Amino acid sequence: MRPLTEDETKIFFEKLSNYIGRNIKHLIDRPDEEYCFRLHKERVYYLSVALMRRAAHAEKSLLVHMGTCFGKFTKSLKFRLHITALDYLSQYAKYKVWVKPSSELTFLYGNNVLKAGLGRITENTPQYQGVVVYSMADAPLGFGVTAKSTQECRKLPATDVVVFHQADVGEYLREEDSQFTGVTPGQGGEVGAENEVIRSKMKRKKPSGPPGEKAGGAGGAGGAKGGHKPAANTIGAGRDVPKPKKKKARA
């Protein structure tokens, strides 16, 4: 766990400002308590300074989660917002989109929002702008990026995409094994490595045969008890016995 570098902070704030703009200052300058951002296992966490100091005493390899995860840095140093940041994005979002009840489930399965499912959209929303997606009952469902501006949406056919899907609350079920623990199954992390060792041991372990049965099967020692003798030209599992070479007569 460490503070973000200047480059990481710049990349993170640029991504975050696409959704909440200058409202980022409300996340840092809070009247109730001092908060900060910290990086742990390529994930950015938002937590109070008091909680951060307590988490600093935990062993790094055993620390799984702290505060609220806003997202993750990829290997190419790009930042991807996670659905766990939705509570804060919905509070300070500048632009919003409401979907019809008939399209809520489609969006929660990870699909884009079509013009046919668009209920309302904030006026003067530009193209490729980060928006928070709500139900018609004002319940936040996720967030995405607008494919068209507000003016262009009015002229679109019903089958055209209005909002590109980025994240939705359905991910709490679809990706619960990896998204919220900081450990991807089979990739990185001590827990993932231990699981891979266990899986490899289970694959190598083979079930043993019934007691008294040898590798030779019915022709081996187990078959001899039933009165059957092994064939003369076999040993154990049926391997051929080398035949003796004939000696040539000398003149």
mmCIF file of C-alpha atoms in Angstrom:
data_model
loop_
_atom_site.group_PDB
_atom_site.id
_atom_site.type_symbol
_atom_site.label_atom_id
_atom_site.label_comp_id
_atom_site.label_asym_id
_atom_site.label_seq_id
_atom_site.Cartn_x
_atom_site.Cartn_y
_atom_site.Cartn_z
ATOM 1 C CA MET A 1 0.000 0.000 0.000
ATOM 2 C CA ARG A 2 1.423 3.346 -1.068
ATOM 3 C CA PRO A 3 0.355 6.804 -2.297
ATOM 4 C CA LEU A 4 -0.131 7.294 -6.030
ATOM 5 C CA THR A 5 2.725 8.761 -8.066
ATOM 6 C CA GLU A 6 2.264 11.957 -10.086
ATOM 7 C CA ASP A 7 1.692 10.037 -13.327
ATOM 8 C CA GLU A 8 -0.744 7.642 -11.682
ATOM 9 C CA THR A 9 -2.642 10.508 -10.062
ATOM 10 C CA LYS A 10 -2.918 12.322 -13.388
ATOM 11 C CA ILE A 11 -4.243 9.242 -15.213
ATOM 12 C CA PHE A 12 -6.675 8.438 -12.416
ATOM 13 C CA PHE A 13 -8.061 11.980 -12.085
ATOM 14 C CA GLU A 14 -8.471 12.331 -15.862
ATOM 15 C CA LYS A 15 -10.573 9.181 -15.920
ATOM 16 C CA LEU A 16 -12.589 10.244 -12.892
ATOM 17 C CA SER A 17 -13.169 13.798 -14.192
ATOM 18 C CA ASN A 18 -14.849 12.356 -17.295
ATOM 19 C CA TYR A 19 -17.741 11.385 -15.002
ATOM 20 C CA ILE A 20 -17.816 13.921 -12.175
ATOM 21 C CA GLY A 21 -15.745 16.821 -13.540
ATOM 22 C CA ARG A 22 -14.459 19.237 -10.913
ATOM 23 C CA ASN A 23 -16.482 17.526 -8.222
ATOM 24 C CA ILE A 24 -13.339 15.520 -7.480
ATOM 25 C CA LYS A 25 -12.545 18.186 -4.895
ATOM 26 C CA HIS A 26 -15.564 17.030 -2.863
ATOM 27 C CA LEU A 27 -13.945 13.597 -2.493
ATOM 28 C CA ILE A 28 -10.740 15.047 -1.066
ATOM 29 C CA ASP A 29 -11.926 18.103 0.892
ATOM 30 C CA ARG A 30 -14.611 16.542 3.040
ATOM 31 C CA PRO A 31 -16.081 18.358 6.063
ATOM 32 C CA ASP A 32 -16.555 15.204 8.134
ATOM 33 C CA GLU A 33 -13.147 13.500 7.927
ATOM 34 C CA GLU A 34 -9.900 13.520 5.980
ATOM 35 C CA TYR A 35 -9.841 11.032 3.086
ATOM 36 C CA CYS A 36 -7.143 9.876 0.682
ATOM 37 C CA PHE A 37 -6.407 7.544 -2.235
ATOM 38 C CA ARG A 38 -4.001 4.631 -1.888
ATOM 39 C CA LEU A 39 -2.653 2.050 -4.339
ATOM 40 C CA HIS A 40 -2.555 -1.630 -3.356
ATOM 41 C CA LYS A 41 -2.060 -4.541 -5.783
ATOM 42 C CA GLU A 42 -2.663 -2.225 -8.780
ATOM 43 C CA ARG A 43 -6.032 -1.148 -7.331
ATOM 44 C CA VAL A 44 -6.888 2.367 -6.168
ATOM 45 C CA TYR A 45 -8.739 2.558 -2.836
ATOM 46 C CA TYR A 46 -10.574 5.509 -1.328
ATOM 47 C CA LEU A 47 -10.523 5.514 2.456
ATOM 48 C CA SER A 48 -10.236 7.704 5.500
ATOM 49 C CA VAL A 49 -6.805 8.589 6.813
ATOM 50 C CA ALA A 50 -7.619 6.912 10.140
ATOM 51 C CA LEU A 51 -8.457 3.647 8.382
ATOM 52 C CA MET A 52 -5.370 3.959 6.203
ATOM 53 C CA ARG A 53 -3.126 4.192 9.260
ATOM 54 C CA ARG A 54 -4.685 1.079 10.767
ATOM 55 C CA ALA A 55 -4.352 -0.819 7.494
ATOM 56 C CA ALA A 56 -0.670 0.143 7.294
ATOM 57 C CA HIS A 57 0.054 -2.185 10.226
ATOM 58 C CA ALA A 58 -1.308 -5.223 8.363
ATOM 59 C CA GLU A 59 1.031 -7.479 6.435
ATOM 60 C CA LYS A 60 0.993 -6.606 2.739
ATOM 61 C CA SER A 61 0.460 -10.185 1.554
ATOM 62 C CA LEU A 62 -2.524 -10.637 3.893
ATOM 63 C CA LEU A 63 -4.236 -7.309 3.160
ATOM 64 C CA VAL A 64 -7.048 -8.027 0.677
ATOM 65 C CA HIS A 65 -9.276 -4.954 0.732
ATOM 66 C CA MET A 66 -9.683 -1.578 2.429
ATOM 67 C CA GLY A 67 -12.108 1.275 2.011
ATOM 68 C CA THR A 68 -13.787 1.616 -1.405
ATOM 69 C CA CYS A 69 -12.113 0.320 -4.569
ATOM 70 C CA PHE A 70 -12.408 2.878 -7.377
ATOM 71 C CA GLY A 71 -10.716 0.813 -10.055
ATOM 72 C CA LYS A 72 -7.555 -0.824 -11.308
ATOM 73 C CA PHE A 73 -4.481 0.053 -13.352
ATOM 74 C CA THR A 74 -3.824 -2.255 -16.300
ATOM 75 C CA LYS A 75 -0.392 -3.477 -17.409
ATOM 76 C CA SER A 76 -0.267 -0.673 -19.983
ATOM 77 C CA LEU A 77 -0.878 1.885 -17.177
ATOM 78 C CA LYS A 78 -4.459 2.626 -18.175
ATOM 79 C CA PHE A 79 -7.079 3.023 -15.491
ATOM 80 C CA ARG A 80 -10.399 1.175 -15.498
ATOM 81 C CA LEU A 81 -13.181 2.254 -13.159
ATOM 82 C CA HIS A 82 -14.945 -0.521 -11.237
ATOM 83 C CA ILE A 83 -18.606 -0.749 -10.350
ATOM 84 C CA THR A 84 -17.666 -0.343 -6.678
ATOM 85 C CA ALA A 85 -17.146 3.386 -7.358
ATOM 86 C CA LEU A 86 -20.780 3.810 -8.424
ATOM 87 C CA ASP A 87 -21.925 5.208 -5.058
ATOM 88 C CA TYR A 88 -19.581 8.184 -5.378
ATOM 89 C CA LEU A 89 -20.051 8.642 -9.126
ATOM 90 C CA SER A 90 -23.831 8.795 -8.716
ATOM 91 C CA GLN A 91 -23.508 11.505 -6.046
ATOM 92 C CA TYR A 92 -21.372 13.877 -8.119
ATOM 93 C CA ALA A 93 -22.197 12.902 -11.743
ATOM 94 C CA LYS A 94 -22.620 15.850 -14.129
ATOM 95 C CA TYR A 95 -24.468 13.939 -16.839
ATOM 96 C CA LYS A 96 -27.046 11.200 -16.366
ATOM 97 C CA VAL A 97 -29.062 8.738 -18.441
ATOM 98 C CA TRP A 98 -32.317 7.032 -17.446
ATOM 99 C CA VAL A 99 -33.334 3.735 -19.061
ATOM 100 C CA LYS A 100 -36.837 2.358 -19.479
ATOM 101 C CA PRO A 101 -37.937 -0.588 -17.283
ATOM 102 C CA SER A 102 -37.961 -2.867 -20.336
ATOM 103 C CA SER A 103 -34.228 -2.206 -20.912
ATOM 104 C CA GLU A 104 -32.963 -2.373 -17.330
ATOM 105 C CA LEU A 105 -32.288 -6.113 -17.394
ATOM 106 C CA THR A 106 -30.540 -5.864 -20.763
ATOM 107 C CA PHE A 107 -28.135 -3.279 -19.366
ATOM 108 C CA LEU A 108 -27.551 -5.331 -16.200
ATOM 109 C CA TYR A 109 -26.383 -8.215 -18.391
ATOM 110 C CA GLY A 110 -23.570 -6.041 -19.733
ATOM 111 C CA ASN A 111 -25.151 -4.722 -22.944
ATOM 112 C CA ASN A 112 -25.180 -1.217 -24.387
ATOM 113 C CA VAL A 113 -28.175 1.100 -24.087
ATOM 114 C CA LEU A 114 -30.149 1.446 -27.328
ATOM 115 C CA LYS A 115 -32.330 4.368 -28.383
ATOM 116 C CA ALA A 116 -35.404 2.173 -27.858
ATOM 117 C CA GLY A 117 -34.499 1.788 -24.169
ATOM 118 C CA LEU A 118 -33.605 5.428 -23.529
ATOM 119 C CA GLY A 119 -35.973 7.140 -21.102
ATOM 120 C CA ARG A 120 -34.274 10.481 -20.449
ATOM 121 C CA ILE A 121 -30.866 12.078 -20.835
ATOM 122 C CA THR A 122 -29.323 15.230 -19.377
ATOM 123 C CA GLU A 123 -29.585 18.236 -21.662
ATOM 124 C CA ASN A 124 -26.492 19.270 -23.637
ATOM 125 C CA THR A 125 -24.672 16.001 -22.962
ATOM 126 C CA PRO A 126 -21.704 15.848 -25.374
ATOM 127 C CA GLN A 127 -20.577 12.807 -27.320
ATOM 128 C CA TYR A 128 -18.174 10.353 -25.614
ATOM 129 C CA GLN A 129 -19.033 11.782 -22.212
ATOM 130 C CA GLY A 130 -19.040 9.629 -19.088
ATOM 131 C CA VAL A 131 -22.560 9.222 -17.719
ATOM 132 C CA VAL A 132 -24.213 7.389 -14.839
ATOM 133 C CA VAL A 133 -27.096 5.134 -15.858
ATOM 134 C CA TYR A 134 -30.242 5.188 -13.687
ATOM 135 C CA SER A 135 -33.551 3.407 -13.676
ATOM 136 C CA MET A 136 -36.701 5.501 -14.057
ATOM 137 C CA ALA A 137 -36.998 5.239 -10.256
ATOM 138 C CA ASP A 138 -33.617 7.048 -9.884
ATOM 139 C CA ALA A 139 -31.771 3.917 -8.748
ATOM 140 C CA PRO A 140 -28.166 3.891 -10.074
ATOM 141 C CA LEU A 141 -27.551 0.820 -12.280
ATOM 142 C CA GLY A 142 -24.062 1.506 -13.606
ATOM 143 C CA PHE A 143 -22.170 3.882 -15.849
ATOM 144 C CA GLY A 144 -21.008 4.206 -19.430
ATOM 145 C CA VAL A 145 -19.961 6.561 -22.229
ATOM 146 C CA THR A 146 -22.360 8.319 -24.574
ATOM 147 C CA ALA A 147 -22.202 7.248 -28.220
ATOM 148 C CA LYS A 148 -24.062 10.363 -29.380
ATOM 149 C CA SER A 149 -24.841 13.809 -28.006
ATOM 150 C CA THR A 150 -28.261 14.792 -26.696
ATOM 151 C CA GLN A 151 -29.210 16.502 -29.970
ATOM 152 C CA GLU A 152 -28.126 13.522 -32.073
ATOM 153 C CA CYS A 153 -30.058 11.076 -29.885
ATOM 154 C CA ARG A 154 -33.347 12.687 -30.870
ATOM 155 C CA LYS A 155 -32.834 11.770 -34.538
ATOM 156 C CA LEU A 156 -31.485 8.238 -34.064
ATOM 157 C CA PRO A 157 -33.424 5.102 -35.029
ATOM 158 C CA ALA A 158 -34.537 2.772 -32.258
ATOM 159 C CA THR A 159 -31.794 0.198 -32.906
ATOM 160 C CA ASP A 160 -28.804 2.560 -32.617
ATOM 161 C CA VAL A 161 -26.540 2.613 -29.537
ATOM 162 C CA VAL A 162 -26.922 5.605 -27.245
ATOM 163 C CA VAL A 163 -24.621 4.638 -24.337
ATOM 164 C CA PHE A 164 -21.650 2.292 -24.438
ATOM 165 C CA HIS A 165 -21.659 -0.012 -21.433
ATOM 166 C CA GLN A 166 -18.753 0.327 -18.984
ATOM 167 C CA ALA A 167 -19.950 -1.274 -15.732
ATOM 168 C CA ASP A 168 -23.193 -2.340 -14.064
ATOM 169 C CA VAL A 169 -24.320 -3.673 -10.688
ATOM 170 C CA GLY A 170 -24.765 -7.141 -12.192
ATOM 171 C CA GLU A 171 -20.974 -7.520 -11.949
ATOM 172 C CA TYR A 172 -21.376 -8.140 -8.231
ATOM 173 C CA LEU A 173 -22.637 -11.586 -9.231
ATOM 174 C CA ARG A 174 -20.862 -12.175 -12.538
ATOM 175 C CA GLU A 175 -17.341 -11.316 -11.298
ATOM 176 C CA GLU A 176 -17.529 -11.792 -7.546
ATOM 177 C CA ASP A 177 -14.619 -14.310 -7.555
ATOM 178 C CA SER A 178 -12.039 -11.886 -8.929
ATOM 179 C CA GLN A 179 -13.340 -8.330 -9.147
ATOM 180 C CA PHE A 180 -13.649 -7.559 -5.451
ATOM 181 C CA THR A 181 -10.889 -9.639 -3.819
ATOM 182 C CA GLY A 182 -7.843 -8.351 -5.659
ATOM 183 C CA VAL A 183 -6.935 -11.907 -6.676
ATOM 184 C CA THR A 184 -7.646 -13.286 -10.130
ATOM 185 C CA PRO A 185 -8.004 -17.086 -10.184
ATOM 186 C CA GLY A 186 -4.868 -18.634 -11.629
ATOM 187 C CA GLN A 187 -3.072 -15.279 -12.015
ATOM 188 C CA GLY A 188 -0.870 -13.648 -9.430
ATOM 189 C CA GLY A 189 -1.322 -13.432 -5.689
ATOM 190 C CA GLU A 190 -0.351 -16.005 -3.130
ATOM 191 C CA VAL A 191 -3.877 -17.328 -2.837
ATOM 192 C CA GLY A 192 -4.062 -17.938 -6.585
ATOM 193 C CA ALA A 193 -0.678 -19.697 -6.550
ATOM 194 C CA GLU A 194 -1.712 -21.967 -3.691
ATOM 195 C CA ASN A 195 -4.905 -22.874 -5.516
ATOM 196 C CA GLU A 196 -2.945 -23.813 -8.632
ATOM 197 C CA VAL A 197 -0.683 -26.124 -6.596
ATOM 198 C CA ILE A 198 -3.718 -27.841 -5.108
ATOM 199 C CA ARG A 199 -5.287 -28.300 -8.529
ATOM 200 C CA SER A 200 -2.098 -29.808 -9.990
ATOM 201 C CA LYS A 201 -1.833 -32.286 -7.102
ATOM 202 C CA MET A 202 -5.428 -33.378 -7.602
ATOM 203 C CA LYS A 203 -4.794 -34.018 -11.298
ATOM 204 C CA ARG A 204 -1.716 -36.159 -10.595
ATOM 205 C CA LYS A 205 -3.536 -38.257 -7.982
ATOM 206 C CA LYS A 206 -5.101 -41.392 -9.537
ATOM 207 C CA PRO A 207 -7.606 -43.752 -7.880
ATOM 208 C CA SER A 208 -6.058 -47.028 -6.677
ATOM 209 C CA GLY A 209 -7.421 -50.401 -7.874
ATOM 210 C CA PRO A 210 -9.000 -53.107 -5.670
ATOM 211 C CA PRO A 211 -6.739 -54.780 -3.065
ATOM 212 C CA GLY A 212 -4.609 -57.651 -4.376
ATOM 213 C CA GLU A 213 -4.739 -56.498 -8.023
ATOM 214 C CA LYS A 214 -1.328 -55.952 -9.584
ATOM 215 C CA ALA A 215 -0.244 -54.272 -12.754
ATOM 216 C CA GLY A 216 -0.399 -57.564 -14.614
ATOM 217 C CA GLY A 217 -4.195 -57.842 -14.179
ATOM 218 C CA ALA A 218 -5.641 -61.354 -14.644
ATOM 219 C CA GLY A 219 -2.326 -62.699 -15.923
ATOM 220 C CA GLY A 220 -0.353 -61.485 -12.903
ATOM 221 C CA ALA A 221 -0.170 -62.620 -9.303
ATOM 222 C CA GLY A 222 -3.816 -61.724 -8.692
ATOM 223 C CA GLY A 223 -4.882 -63.991 -11.580
ATOM 224 C CA ALA A 224 -2.749 -66.878 -10.282
ATOM 225 C CA LYS A 225 -4.947 -67.128 -7.175
ATOM 226 C CA GLY A 226 -7.909 -68.015 -9.394
ATOM 227 C CA GLY A 227 -6.047 -70.953 -10.934
ATOM 228 C CA HIS A 228 -4.872 -69.136 -14.061
ATOM 229 C CA LYS A 229 -1.199 -69.156 -14.883
ATOM 230 C CA PRO A 230 0.521 -66.346 -16.675
ATOM 231 C CA ALA A 231 1.364 -66.925 -20.304
ATOM 232 C CA ALA A 232 4.807 -68.316 -20.952
ATOM 233 C CA ASN A 233 5.872 -65.412 -23.165
ATOM 234 C CA THR A 234 4.723 -62.627 -20.794
ATOM 235 C CA ILE A 235 6.066 -61.065 -17.651
ATOM 236 C CA GLY A 236 3.891 -58.858 -15.443
ATOM 237 C CA ALA A 237 2.024 -56.431 -17.718
ATOM 238 C CA GLY A 238 2.441 -58.557 -20.873
ATOM 239 C CA ARG A 239 5.910 -57.604 -22.074
ATOM 240 C CA ASP A 240 7.581 -60.013 -24.513
ATOM 241 C CA VAL A 241 10.428 -62.173 -23.255
ATOM 242 C CA PRO A 242 13.499 -61.861 -25.477
ATOM 243 C CA LYS A 243 14.125 -65.120 -27.372
ATOM 244 C CA PRO A 244 17.608 -66.679 -27.041
ATOM 245 C CA LYS A 245 19.819 -66.312 -30.072
ATOM 246 C CA LYS A 246 20.762 -69.475 -31.966
ATOM 247 C CA LYS A 247 24.441 -70.320 -32.085
ATOM 248 C CA LYS A 248 25.865 -71.019 -35.519
ATOM 249 C CA ALA A 249 27.616 -74.371 -35.930
ATOM 250 C CA ARG A 250 31.288 -74.135 -36.649
ATOM 251 C CA ALA A 251 32.749 -76.110 -39.561
#
